[in-house]
Each structure stands twice: as structure tokens, then as C-alpha cells.
Coordinates of C-alpha atoms and ligand atoms in Angstrom, one line a residue:
X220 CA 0.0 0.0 0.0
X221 CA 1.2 3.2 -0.8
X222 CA 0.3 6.6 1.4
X223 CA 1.0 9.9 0.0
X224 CA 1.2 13.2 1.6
X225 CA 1.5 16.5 0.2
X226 CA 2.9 19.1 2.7
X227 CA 6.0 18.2 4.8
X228 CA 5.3 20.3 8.6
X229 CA 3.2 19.6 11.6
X230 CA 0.2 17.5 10.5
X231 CA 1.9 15.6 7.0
X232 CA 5.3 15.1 9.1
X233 CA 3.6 13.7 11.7
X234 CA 1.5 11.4 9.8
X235 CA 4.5 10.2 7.6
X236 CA 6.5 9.5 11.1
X237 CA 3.5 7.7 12.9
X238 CA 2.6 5.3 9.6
X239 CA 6.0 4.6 9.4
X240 CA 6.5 3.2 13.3
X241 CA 2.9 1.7 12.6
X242 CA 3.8 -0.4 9.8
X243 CA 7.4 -0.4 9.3
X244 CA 6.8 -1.7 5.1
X245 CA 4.4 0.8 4.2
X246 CA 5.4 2.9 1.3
X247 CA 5.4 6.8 2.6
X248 CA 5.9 9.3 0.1
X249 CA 5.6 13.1 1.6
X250 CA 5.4 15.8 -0.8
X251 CA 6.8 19.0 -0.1
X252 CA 7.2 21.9 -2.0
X253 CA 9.7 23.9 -0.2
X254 CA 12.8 23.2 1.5
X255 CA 12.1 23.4 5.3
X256 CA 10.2 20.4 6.5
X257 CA 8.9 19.9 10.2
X258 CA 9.9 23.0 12.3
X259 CA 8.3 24.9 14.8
X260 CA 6.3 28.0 13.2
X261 CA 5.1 28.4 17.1
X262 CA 9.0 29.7 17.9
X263 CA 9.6 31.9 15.1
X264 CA 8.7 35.2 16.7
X265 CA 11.1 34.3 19.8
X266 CA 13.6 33.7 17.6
X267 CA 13.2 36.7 15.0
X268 CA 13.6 38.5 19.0
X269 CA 17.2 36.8 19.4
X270 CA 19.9 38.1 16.3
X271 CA 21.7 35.9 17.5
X272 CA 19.8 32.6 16.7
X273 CA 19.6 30.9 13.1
X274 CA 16.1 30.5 12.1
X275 CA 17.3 26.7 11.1
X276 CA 17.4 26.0 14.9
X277 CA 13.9 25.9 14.3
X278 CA 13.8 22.7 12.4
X279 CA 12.5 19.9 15.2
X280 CA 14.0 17.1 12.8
X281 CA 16.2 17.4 9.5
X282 CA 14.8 16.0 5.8
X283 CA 18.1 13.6 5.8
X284 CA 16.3 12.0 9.3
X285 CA 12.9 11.0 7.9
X286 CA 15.0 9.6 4.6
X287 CA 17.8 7.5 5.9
X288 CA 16.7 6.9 9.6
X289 CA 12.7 6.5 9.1
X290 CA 12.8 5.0 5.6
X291 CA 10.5 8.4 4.4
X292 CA 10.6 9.2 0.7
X293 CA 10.2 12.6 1.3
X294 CA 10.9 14.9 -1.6
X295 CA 11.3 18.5 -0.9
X296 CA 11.1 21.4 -3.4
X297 CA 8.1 19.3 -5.0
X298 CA 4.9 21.1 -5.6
X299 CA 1.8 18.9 -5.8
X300 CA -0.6 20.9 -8.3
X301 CA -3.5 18.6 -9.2
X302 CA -5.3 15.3 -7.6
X303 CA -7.3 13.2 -9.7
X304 CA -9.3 10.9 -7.1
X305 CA -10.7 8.9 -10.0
X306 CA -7.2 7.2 -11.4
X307 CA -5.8 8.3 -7.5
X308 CA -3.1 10.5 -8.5
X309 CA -1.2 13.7 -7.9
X310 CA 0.8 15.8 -10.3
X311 CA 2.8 18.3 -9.8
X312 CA 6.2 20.0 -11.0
X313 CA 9.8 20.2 -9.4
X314 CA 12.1 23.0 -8.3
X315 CA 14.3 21.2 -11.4
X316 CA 10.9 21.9 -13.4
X317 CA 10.9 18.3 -14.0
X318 CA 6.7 17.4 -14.2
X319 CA 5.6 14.4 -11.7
X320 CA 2.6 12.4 -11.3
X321 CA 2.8 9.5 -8.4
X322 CA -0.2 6.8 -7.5
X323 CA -1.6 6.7 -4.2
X324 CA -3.7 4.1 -2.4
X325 CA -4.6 6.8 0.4
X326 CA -3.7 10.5 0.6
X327 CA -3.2 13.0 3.1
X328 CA -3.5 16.7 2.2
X329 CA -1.6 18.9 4.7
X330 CA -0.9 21.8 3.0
X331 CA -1.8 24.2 5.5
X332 CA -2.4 27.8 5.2
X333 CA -1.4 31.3 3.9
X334 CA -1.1 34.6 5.3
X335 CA -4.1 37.0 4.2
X336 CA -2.1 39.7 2.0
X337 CA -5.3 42.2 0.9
X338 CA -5.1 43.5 -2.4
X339 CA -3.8 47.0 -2.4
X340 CA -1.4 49.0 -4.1
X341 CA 2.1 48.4 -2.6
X342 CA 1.9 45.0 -0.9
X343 CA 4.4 43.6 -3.3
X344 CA 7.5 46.5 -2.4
X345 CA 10.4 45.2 -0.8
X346 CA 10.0 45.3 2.6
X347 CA 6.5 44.3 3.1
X348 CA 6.7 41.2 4.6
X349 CA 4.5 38.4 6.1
X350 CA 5.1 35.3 8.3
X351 CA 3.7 31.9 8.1
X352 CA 7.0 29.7 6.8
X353 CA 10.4 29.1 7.9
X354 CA 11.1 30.8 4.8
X355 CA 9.6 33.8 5.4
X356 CA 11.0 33.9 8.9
X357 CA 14.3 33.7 7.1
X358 CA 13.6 36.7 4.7
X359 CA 12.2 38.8 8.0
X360 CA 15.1 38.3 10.0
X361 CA 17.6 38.5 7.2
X362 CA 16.4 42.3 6.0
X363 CA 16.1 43.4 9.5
X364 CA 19.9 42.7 9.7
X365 CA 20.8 43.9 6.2
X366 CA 18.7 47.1 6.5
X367 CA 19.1 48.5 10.2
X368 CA 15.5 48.3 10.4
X369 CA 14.6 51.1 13.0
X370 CA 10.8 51.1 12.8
X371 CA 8.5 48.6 11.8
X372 CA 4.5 48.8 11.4
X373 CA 2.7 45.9 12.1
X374 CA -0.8 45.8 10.1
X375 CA -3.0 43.6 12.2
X376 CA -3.5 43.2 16.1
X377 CA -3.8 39.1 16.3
X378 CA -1.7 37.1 18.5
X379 CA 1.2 36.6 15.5
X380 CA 1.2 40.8 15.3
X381 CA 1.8 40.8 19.0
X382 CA 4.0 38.0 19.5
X383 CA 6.0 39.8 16.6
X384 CA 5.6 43.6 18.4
X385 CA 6.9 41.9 21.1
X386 CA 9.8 40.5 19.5
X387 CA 10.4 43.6 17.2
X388 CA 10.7 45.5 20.9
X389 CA 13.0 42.7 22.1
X390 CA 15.3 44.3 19.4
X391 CA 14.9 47.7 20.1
X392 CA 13.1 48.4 17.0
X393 CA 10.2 51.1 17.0
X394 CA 6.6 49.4 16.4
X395 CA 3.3 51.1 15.1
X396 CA 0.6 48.9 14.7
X397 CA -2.7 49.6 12.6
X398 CA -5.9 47.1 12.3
X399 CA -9.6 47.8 10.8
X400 CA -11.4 46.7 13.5
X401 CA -12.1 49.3 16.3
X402 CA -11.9 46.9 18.7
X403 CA -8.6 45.5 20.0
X404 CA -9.1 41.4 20.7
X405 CA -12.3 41.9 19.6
X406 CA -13.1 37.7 20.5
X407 CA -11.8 38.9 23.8
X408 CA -14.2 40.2 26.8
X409 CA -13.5 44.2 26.9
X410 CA -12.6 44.4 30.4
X411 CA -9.8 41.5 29.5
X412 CA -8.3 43.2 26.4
X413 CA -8.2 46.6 28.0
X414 CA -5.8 45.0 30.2
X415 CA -3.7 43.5 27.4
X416 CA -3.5 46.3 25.4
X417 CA -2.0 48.9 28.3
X418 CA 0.3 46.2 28.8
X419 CA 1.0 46.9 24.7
X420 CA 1.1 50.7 25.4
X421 CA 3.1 50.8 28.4
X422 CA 5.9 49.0 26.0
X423 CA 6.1 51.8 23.6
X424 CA 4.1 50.2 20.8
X425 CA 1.6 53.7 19.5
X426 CA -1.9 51.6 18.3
X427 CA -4.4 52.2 15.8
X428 CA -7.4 50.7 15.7
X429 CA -10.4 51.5 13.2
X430 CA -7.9 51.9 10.5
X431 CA -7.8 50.0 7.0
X432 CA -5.1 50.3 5.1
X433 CA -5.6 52.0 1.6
X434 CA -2.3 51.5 -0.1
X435 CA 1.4 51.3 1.1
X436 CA 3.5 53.8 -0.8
X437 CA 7.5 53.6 -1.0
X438 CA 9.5 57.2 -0.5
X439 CA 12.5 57.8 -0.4
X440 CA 14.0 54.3 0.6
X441 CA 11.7 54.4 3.5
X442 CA 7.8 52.5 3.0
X443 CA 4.6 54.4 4.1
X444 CA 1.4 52.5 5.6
X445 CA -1.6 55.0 4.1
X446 CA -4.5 54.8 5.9
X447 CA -7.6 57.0 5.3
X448 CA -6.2 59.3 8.0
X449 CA -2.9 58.5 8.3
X450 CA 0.5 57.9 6.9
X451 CA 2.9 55.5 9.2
X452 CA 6.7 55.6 8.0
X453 CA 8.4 52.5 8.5
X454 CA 11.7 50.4 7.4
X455 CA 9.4 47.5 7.1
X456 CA 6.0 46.6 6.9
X457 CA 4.5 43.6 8.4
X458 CA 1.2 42.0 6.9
X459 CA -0.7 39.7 10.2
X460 CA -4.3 40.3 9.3
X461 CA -5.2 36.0 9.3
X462 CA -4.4 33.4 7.3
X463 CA -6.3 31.3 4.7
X464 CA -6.5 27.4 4.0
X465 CA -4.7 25.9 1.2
X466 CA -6.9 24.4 0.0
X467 CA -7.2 25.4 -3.7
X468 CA -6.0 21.6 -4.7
X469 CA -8.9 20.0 -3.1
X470 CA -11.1 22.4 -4.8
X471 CA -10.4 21.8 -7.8
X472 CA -10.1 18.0 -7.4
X473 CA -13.9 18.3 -6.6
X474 CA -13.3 17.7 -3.2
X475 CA -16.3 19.5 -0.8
X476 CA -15.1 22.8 1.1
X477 CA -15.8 23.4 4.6
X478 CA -15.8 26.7 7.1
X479 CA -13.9 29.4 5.8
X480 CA -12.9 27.0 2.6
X481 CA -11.6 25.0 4.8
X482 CA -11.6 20.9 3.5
X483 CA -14.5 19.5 4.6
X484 CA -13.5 16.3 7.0
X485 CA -15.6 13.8 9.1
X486 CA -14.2 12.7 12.4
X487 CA -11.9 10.7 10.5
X488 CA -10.6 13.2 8.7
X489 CA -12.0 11.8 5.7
X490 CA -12.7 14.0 2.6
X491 CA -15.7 14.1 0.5
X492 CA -13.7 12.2 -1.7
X493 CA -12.6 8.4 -1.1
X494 CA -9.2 7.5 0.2
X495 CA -8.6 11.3 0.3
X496 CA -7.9 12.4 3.8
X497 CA -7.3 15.9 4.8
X498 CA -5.6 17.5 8.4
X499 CA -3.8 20.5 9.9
X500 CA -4.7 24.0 8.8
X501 CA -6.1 23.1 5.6
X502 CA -8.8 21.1 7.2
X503 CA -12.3 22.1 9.4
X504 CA -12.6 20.2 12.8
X505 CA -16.1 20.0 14.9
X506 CA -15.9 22.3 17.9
X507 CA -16.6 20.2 21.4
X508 CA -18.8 22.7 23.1
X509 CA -21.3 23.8 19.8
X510 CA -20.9 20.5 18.4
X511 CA -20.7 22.5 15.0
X512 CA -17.8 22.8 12.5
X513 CA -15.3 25.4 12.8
X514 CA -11.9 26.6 11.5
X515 CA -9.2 27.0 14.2
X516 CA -5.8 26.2 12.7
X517 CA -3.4 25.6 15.6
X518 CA -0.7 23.5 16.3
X519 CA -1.8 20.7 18.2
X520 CA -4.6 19.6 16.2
X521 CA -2.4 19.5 13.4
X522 CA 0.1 17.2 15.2
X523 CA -3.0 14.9 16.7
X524 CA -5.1 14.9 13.4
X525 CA -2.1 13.5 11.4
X526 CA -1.3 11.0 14.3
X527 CA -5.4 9.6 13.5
X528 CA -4.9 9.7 9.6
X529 CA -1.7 7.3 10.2
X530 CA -3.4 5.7 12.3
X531 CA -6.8 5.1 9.7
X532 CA -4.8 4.5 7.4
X533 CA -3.0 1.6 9.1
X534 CA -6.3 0.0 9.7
X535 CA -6.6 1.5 12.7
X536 CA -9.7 4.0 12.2
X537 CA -9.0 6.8 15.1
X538 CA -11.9 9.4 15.4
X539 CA -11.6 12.6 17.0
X540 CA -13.7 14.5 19.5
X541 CA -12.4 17.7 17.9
X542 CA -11.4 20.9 19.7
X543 CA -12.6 23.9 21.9
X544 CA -10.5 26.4 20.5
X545 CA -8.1 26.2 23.3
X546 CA -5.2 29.6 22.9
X547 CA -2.4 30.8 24.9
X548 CA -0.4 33.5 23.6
X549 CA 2.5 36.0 25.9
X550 CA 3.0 39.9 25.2
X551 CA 5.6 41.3 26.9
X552 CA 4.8 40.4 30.7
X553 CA 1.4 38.8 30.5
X554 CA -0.2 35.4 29.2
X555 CA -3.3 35.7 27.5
X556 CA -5.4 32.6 27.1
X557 CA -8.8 31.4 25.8
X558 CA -10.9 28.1 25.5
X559 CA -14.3 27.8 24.6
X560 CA -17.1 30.5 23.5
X561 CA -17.6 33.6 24.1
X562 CA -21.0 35.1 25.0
X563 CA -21.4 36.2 21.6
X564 CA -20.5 33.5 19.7
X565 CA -22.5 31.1 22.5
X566 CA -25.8 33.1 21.1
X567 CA -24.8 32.4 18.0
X568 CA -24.9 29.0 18.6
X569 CA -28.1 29.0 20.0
X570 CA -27.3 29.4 24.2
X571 CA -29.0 31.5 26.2
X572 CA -24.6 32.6 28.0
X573 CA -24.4 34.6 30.9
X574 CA -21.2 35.3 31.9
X575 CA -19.0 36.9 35.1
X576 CA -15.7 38.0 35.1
X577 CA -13.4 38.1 38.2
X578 CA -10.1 39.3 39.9
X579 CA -8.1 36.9 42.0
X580 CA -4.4 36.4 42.5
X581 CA -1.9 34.6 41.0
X582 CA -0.3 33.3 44.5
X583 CA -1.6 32.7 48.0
X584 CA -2.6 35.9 49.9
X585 CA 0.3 37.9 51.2
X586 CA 3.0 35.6 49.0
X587 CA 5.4 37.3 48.1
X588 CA 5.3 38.1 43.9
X589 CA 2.0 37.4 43.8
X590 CA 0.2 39.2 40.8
X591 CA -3.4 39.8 39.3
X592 CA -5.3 37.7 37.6
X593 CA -8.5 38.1 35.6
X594 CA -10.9 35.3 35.0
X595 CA -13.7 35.7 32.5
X596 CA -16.3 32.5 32.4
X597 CA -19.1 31.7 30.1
X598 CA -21.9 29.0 30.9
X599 CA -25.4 28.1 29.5
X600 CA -28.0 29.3 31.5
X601 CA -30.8 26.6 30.5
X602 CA -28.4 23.4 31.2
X603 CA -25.7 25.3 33.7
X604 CA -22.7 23.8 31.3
X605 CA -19.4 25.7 30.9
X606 CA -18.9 27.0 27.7
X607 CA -15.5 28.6 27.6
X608 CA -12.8 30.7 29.8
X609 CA -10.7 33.8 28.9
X610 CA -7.6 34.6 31.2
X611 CA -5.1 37.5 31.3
X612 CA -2.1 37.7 33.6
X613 CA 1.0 38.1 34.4
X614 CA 1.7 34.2 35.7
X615 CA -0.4 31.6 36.3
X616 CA -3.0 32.1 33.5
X617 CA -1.3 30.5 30.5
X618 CA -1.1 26.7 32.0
X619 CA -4.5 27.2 33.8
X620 CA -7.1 27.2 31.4
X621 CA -6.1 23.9 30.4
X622 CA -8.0 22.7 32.8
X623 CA -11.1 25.0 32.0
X624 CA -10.1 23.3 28.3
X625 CA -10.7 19.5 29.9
X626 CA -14.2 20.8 31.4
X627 CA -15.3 21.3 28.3
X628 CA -13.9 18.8 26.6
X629 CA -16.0 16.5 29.2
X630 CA -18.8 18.5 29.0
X631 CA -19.4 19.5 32.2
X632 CA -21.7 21.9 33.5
X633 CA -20.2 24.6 35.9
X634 CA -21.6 22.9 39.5
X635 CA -19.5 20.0 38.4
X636 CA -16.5 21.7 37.2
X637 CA -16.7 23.9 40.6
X638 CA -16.4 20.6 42.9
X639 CA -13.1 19.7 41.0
X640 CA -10.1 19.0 43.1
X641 CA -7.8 21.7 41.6
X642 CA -4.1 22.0 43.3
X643 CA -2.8 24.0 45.8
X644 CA 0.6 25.8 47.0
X645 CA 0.9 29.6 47.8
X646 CA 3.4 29.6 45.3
X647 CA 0.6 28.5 42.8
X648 CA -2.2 30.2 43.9
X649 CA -5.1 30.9 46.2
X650 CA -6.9 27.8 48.2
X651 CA -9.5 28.5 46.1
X652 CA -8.1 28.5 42.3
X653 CA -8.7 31.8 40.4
X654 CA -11.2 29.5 38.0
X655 CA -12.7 27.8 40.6
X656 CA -13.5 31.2 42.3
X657 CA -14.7 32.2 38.9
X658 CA -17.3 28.8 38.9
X659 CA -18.7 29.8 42.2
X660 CA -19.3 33.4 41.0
X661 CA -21.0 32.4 38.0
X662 CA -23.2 29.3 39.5
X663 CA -25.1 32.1 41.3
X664 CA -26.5 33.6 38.0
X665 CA -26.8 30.7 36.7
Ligands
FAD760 C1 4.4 32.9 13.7 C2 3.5 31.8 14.0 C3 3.3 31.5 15.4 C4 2.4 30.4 15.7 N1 2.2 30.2 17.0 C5 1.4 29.2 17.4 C6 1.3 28.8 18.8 O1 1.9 29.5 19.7 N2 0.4 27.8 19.1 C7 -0.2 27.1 18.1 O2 -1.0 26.2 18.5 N3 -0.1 27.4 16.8 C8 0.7 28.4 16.4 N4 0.9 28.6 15.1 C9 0.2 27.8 14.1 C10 0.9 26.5 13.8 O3 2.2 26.8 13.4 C11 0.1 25.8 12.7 O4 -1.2 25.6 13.1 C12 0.7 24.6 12.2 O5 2.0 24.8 11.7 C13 -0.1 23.9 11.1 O6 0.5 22.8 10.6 P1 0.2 22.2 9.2 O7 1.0 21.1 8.9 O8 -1.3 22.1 9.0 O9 0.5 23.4 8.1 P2 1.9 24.1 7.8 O10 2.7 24.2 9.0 O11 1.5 25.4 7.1 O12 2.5 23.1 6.7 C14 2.0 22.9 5.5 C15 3.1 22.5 4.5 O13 2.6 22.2 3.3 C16 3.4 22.7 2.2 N5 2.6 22.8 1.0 C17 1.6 23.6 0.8 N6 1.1 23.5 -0.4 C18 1.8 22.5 -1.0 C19 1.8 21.9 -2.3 N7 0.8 22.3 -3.2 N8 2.7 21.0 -2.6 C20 3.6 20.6 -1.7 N9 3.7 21.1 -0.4 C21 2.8 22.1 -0.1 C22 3.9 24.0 2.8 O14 5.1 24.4 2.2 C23 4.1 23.6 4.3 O15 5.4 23.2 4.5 C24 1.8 29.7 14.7 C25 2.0 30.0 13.4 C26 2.8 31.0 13.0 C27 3.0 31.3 11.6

């Protein structure tokens, strides 16, 4: 039997690893059409922070590895550009320019997803960058060094435009940022994102929101960000407004698109097409708490949903629950995390939400370097089940709402998830953890 997988990161590395340990003879053929395979997109900001670092040190296990040590044919700078699910094939052309077309029995598409560049005069100048590869990590870190880059605006206030203003900072370098919406972490409750962004302020960083970018202009060697009513100078322009599934291949193969043209999957991660599997960030997923599908391209369900293609496709058939949306992301001093709904998108999905929000501490009263810590909880007020959990902090929030993430995961309504025996050490936290606290507050409304 023969398994083919086009894209060589997170979800198709993983899938080509775990098939191969499964059954040792299997014929694994990854397709990949640059030349980075398996590294961690996740580290890229921290490392773009530290000159000092190569971006290869990145690369969690080298193309030679998978070849000579896993018995992988993995063939890099190979660009899959058509499947035909009726005579199982995919074609596709060579760095060399050399055309290919290789049989499959079963296929994985992990081709994950690109950055959002809008369509505006000036997003292909030098110097307007964006970052979803290794490759593009490369490029960023590379003209920052050749240029002396002094001042860099940031268009887009998600977690990769903050992770990177904080890593632009690190440097010393002067950040602007500037994003349409007028709301900053609009998925976030307001009382939570006012927090994060004075944290954002208070590190230099001047913000803009309500402002869509007309056109980027060049001057003078220098780039300018034009807004309706504003022009930001920079060295360098950074594009972080979202990303988009790959997912053009599938498309055209017939195969059915999901949310956000996303690849439609079952639980299997099955396509609408047979022996055509898709996973990673080109792929929907069902959400545990609305039961509904949903986009949420993140690392771990990458990693997991390739494991259960192997896995399938070894005649093992390995279902998943799906995910909750579960998000932790660091700006400067604070962790900002998320699992679950929030009220809004709760209605939308038919709840009646009620929600609370709460202070507590991030250590046992009067321990020393004890800090604050805000707790924002949703929960259905017709069955009393948790629906999600926001956190903001300086310690202690980040690793937390992983256990929030389990309670939903187990569907638990907040009575039950209150009674849970969560640990305790002043150095940890209150006797009664900050989410626990959170439960009793919001059991009352409820
Ligand atoms: C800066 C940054 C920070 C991040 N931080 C986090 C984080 O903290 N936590 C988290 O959970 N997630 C994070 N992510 C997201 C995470 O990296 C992704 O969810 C994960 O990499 C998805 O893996 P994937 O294999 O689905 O897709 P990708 O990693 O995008 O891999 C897809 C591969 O397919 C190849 N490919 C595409 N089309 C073709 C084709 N036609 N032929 C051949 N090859 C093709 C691509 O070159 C690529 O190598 C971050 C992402 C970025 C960019």
C-alpha cells in the first residue's frame, strides 16, 4: 500500500512519522514543496527577538532523518498541483521543473495555510513582509539585519502581530501597529483586552485601531502605511491580518469545502472524496462545546489529526472529539489565554450565555510576587454547562485554562467543574483557584 502526503510540517510530518513506526513496510511518500520540513512555526517570533539565533534551529528534525533513519521518501522542493481521485493521482512540478505524477492508495492533504495579503497598491514592495514559513521567517530576520531596520508597522492586532511587536521591541526596534477593527481582541471580553492592550502601550508600541489600510506607498527608501487618516513611515511593513486554507487543490479536485474553505472532514478526517484524507490548517474540525464545525488552525490539532490519519490509514480508524479552540499566547509580561465560546459567539450558537468575570491572584494571599489575575467564564444558563474561559495575567493564566479546556472537553456543567479537586501551593495560587473562584461566581447567576 502506498500513502501519500502533500505538505512536509506539523500535520503531513507527523502522519508520515507515525505510519512509518505503525507499519514499518508501508510505502510513505511526503510531498513538499519547499525546503524546510517539520519545524516549529510556534518559535519563530522568539527567535526573530534573538539576532543571535539561526532560524534553522527551528527545524524539530532534519529532511536527511525522515529519509535515511525513518525509511520516508520525502521529496522536498516538490509542488503537488492537481489530484485526480478517479485514477488516485497527484501531479505536480519540481524545483528542477521536471513534471511528476505518483499513485496513491490513500492520501493525506496537509498543505496548511497562507497569510491573508489584501489587495492593495504596494503590498508587493520590498520590505512588506508576512510570516507563516520558515522561509519567510528567514527573509524577515535577514532584512532586518541587512537594512538596520529602525521602525516597523505591524498591520493587524492578532496574537502573531503581537507575539512579533513583542519581538520587534526585544530588538529595540520602534513598532506602530494599525488594524480595521475598532476593537482590539475583539473575540476577547472588553474588560480582558483593556488590560492586554496597556500592557502593549506601556511597551512603547503607539496603536491604531479603526484603520484599514488603503495603499502602502514607497519614499524615499523608506515604506509608508496609508490609511484614510494616516500615513505610518516605516523600514518595514508587516502583513498579520489572518491566514487562509490551502486548499485550492482539493477544490479543484472536486473535493467539498468546509468553514472558511476550509476541506470538509468527518471525524476521521476523511474527505468528500474516497481515500482522500485531509488534516492541519487546511482542514475544518467539529468544535466540542457547539458540536458545530469550525476553523481554528493551531498546532496541536495539526500534530494529533495527522497521528489519527496514520493511524486510519494503518487500519486503525481513530476518530476525534475535535477541539474547543483552546489559545495561549505571551505579550511582553502577561499570558493571554482562551478556550471555549464567548458570550457572543455562545448566542450564535443557540445558548442562552451569561457570563461573570473576576479578579483573583496569581499566588496565595500575602505571597510574596503574587500578581493579578483576571478570570472571564461563560456557561449556559438553560443546562448550567461551561462553555469557555478567557484569562489574562501576568503568571499563572497561561497553563490554567487547560484545565477550563478538559471541562469542556468533558462536557461539564459549571456545578460540576466547581467541585473539582484543583491544586494548591501559595506559590501556585489561592486555596480557592482563580477558575474555581470564577465557577462559584458564575453558578449564582446561573
Ligand atoms: C508565527 C506563528 C506562530 C504560531 N504560534 C502558534 C502557537 O503558539 N500555538 C499554536 O498552536 N499554533 C501556532 N501557530 C500555528 C501553527 O504553526 C500551525 O497551526 C501549524 O504549523 C499547522 O501545521 P500544518 O502542517 O497544518 O500546516 P503548515 O505548517 O503550514 O505546513 C503545510 C506544509 O505544506 C506545504 N505545502 C503547501 N502546499 C503545498 C503543495 N501544493 N505541494 C507541496 N507542499 C505544499 C507547505 O510548504 C508547508 O510546509 C503559529 C503559526 C505562526 C506562523
Amino acid at each position: 500500500m502506498k500513502f501519500l502526503i502533500i505538505g512536509g510540517d506539523a500535520a503531513g510530518m507527523s502522519a508520515a512519522s507515525r505510519a512509518k513506526r505503525n507499519m514499518p513496510d508501508l510505502e510513505v511518500m511526503v510531498l513538499e514543496k519547499t525546503h524546510d520540513v517539520s519545524y516549529s512555526a510556534c518559535g519563530m517570533p522568539y527567535n526573530i527577538a534573538d539576532a543571535r539565533r539561526t532560524i534553522d534551529d527551528l527545524v524539530v528534525r532534519q529532511a536527511n532523518i525522515f529519509r535515511e533513519k525513518q525509511g520516508i521518501n520525502l521529496l522536498t522542493g516538490h509542488r503537488a498541483e492537481s489530484v485526480d481521485p478517479a485514477a488516485k493521482t497527484v501531479s505536480g512540478r519540481s524545483d528542477a521543473g521536471h513534471a511528476f505524477s505518483f499513485s496513491y492508495d490513500k492520501l493525506l492533504i496537509a498543505t496548511g495555510a497562507s497569510p491573508v495579503l489584501p489587495d492593495i497598491p504596494g503590498i508587493d514592495l520590498p520590505g512588506v513582509m508576512a510570516l507563516k514559513s520558515l522561509d519567510q521567517g528567514r527573509k524577515i530576520k535577514d532584512f532586518i539585519k541587512k537594512n538596520n531596520v529602525k521602525h516597523v508597522v505591524i498591520i493587524g492586532m492578532g496574537y502573531i502581530g503581537l507575539e512579533m511587536c513583542e519581538a520587534l521591541r526585544e530588538r529595540s526596534i520602534d513598532v506602530t501597529m494599525a488594524e480595521l477593527s475598532s476593537d482590539f481582541l475583539p473575540w476577547m471580553n472588553s474588560e480582558l483586552s483593556d488590560t492586554v492592550k496597556k500592557e502593549v502601550e506601556s511597551h512603547h508600541v503607539r496603536l491604531y485601531l479603526g484603520q484599514g489600510v488603503d495603499r502602502i506607498e514607497s519614499k524615499n527608501g523608506r515604506l509608508s502605511v496609508v490609511t484614510p487618516h494616516l500615513a505610518l513611515d516605516a523600514d518595514m511593513v508587516l502583513v498579520a491580518i489572518g491566514i487562509t486554507p490551502n486548499s485550492m487543490i482539493a477544490e479543484k479536485a472536486g473535493i467539498e469545502l468546509g468553514v472558511n474553505r476550509s476541506i470538509a472532514v468527518n471525524q476521521l478526517m476523511q474527505t468528500s472524496a474516497k481515500d482522500i484524507y485531509a488534516a492541519g490548517d487546511c482542514a475544518d474540525a467539529f468544535h466540542v462545546v457547539s458540536g458545530k464545525k469550525t476553523w481554528i488552525p493551531l498546532a496541536l490539532v495539526a500534530n494529533r489529526a495527522g497521528w489519527a490519519v496514520a493511524d486510519t490509514v494503518c487500519g486503525k480508524p481513530t476518530q476525534l472529539d475535535g477541539v474547543c479552540g483552546t489559545a495561549v499566547f505571551k505579550v511582553f509580561d502577561l499570558e493571554v489565554a482562551r478556550t471555549g465560546l464567548n458570550e457572543t459567539e455562545a448566542s450564535e450558537y443557540g445558548f442562552v450565555p451569561v457570563s461573570e468575570i473576576i479578579k483573583s491572584r496569581s499566588r496565595a494571599h500575602a505571597h510574596p510576587g503574587s500578581t493579578d489575575i483576571w478570570v472571564y467564564v461563560v456557561a449556559d444558563q438553560i443546562t448550567g454547562r461551561l462553555l469557555g474561559a478567557q484569562m489574562v495575567g501576568k503568571e499563572g493564566a497561561a497553563h490554567r485554562i487547560n484545565a477550563a479546556a478538559v471541562a469542556l472537553h468533558a462536557r461539564m456543567t459549571v456545578e460540576q467543574f466547581s467541585q473539582t479537586d484543583l491544586a494548591y501551593a501559595p506559590p501556585f495560587g489561592p486555596v480557592w483557584d482563580p477558575l474555581l473562584t470564577a465557577a462559584n461566581q458564575i453558578l449564582k447567576k446561573i
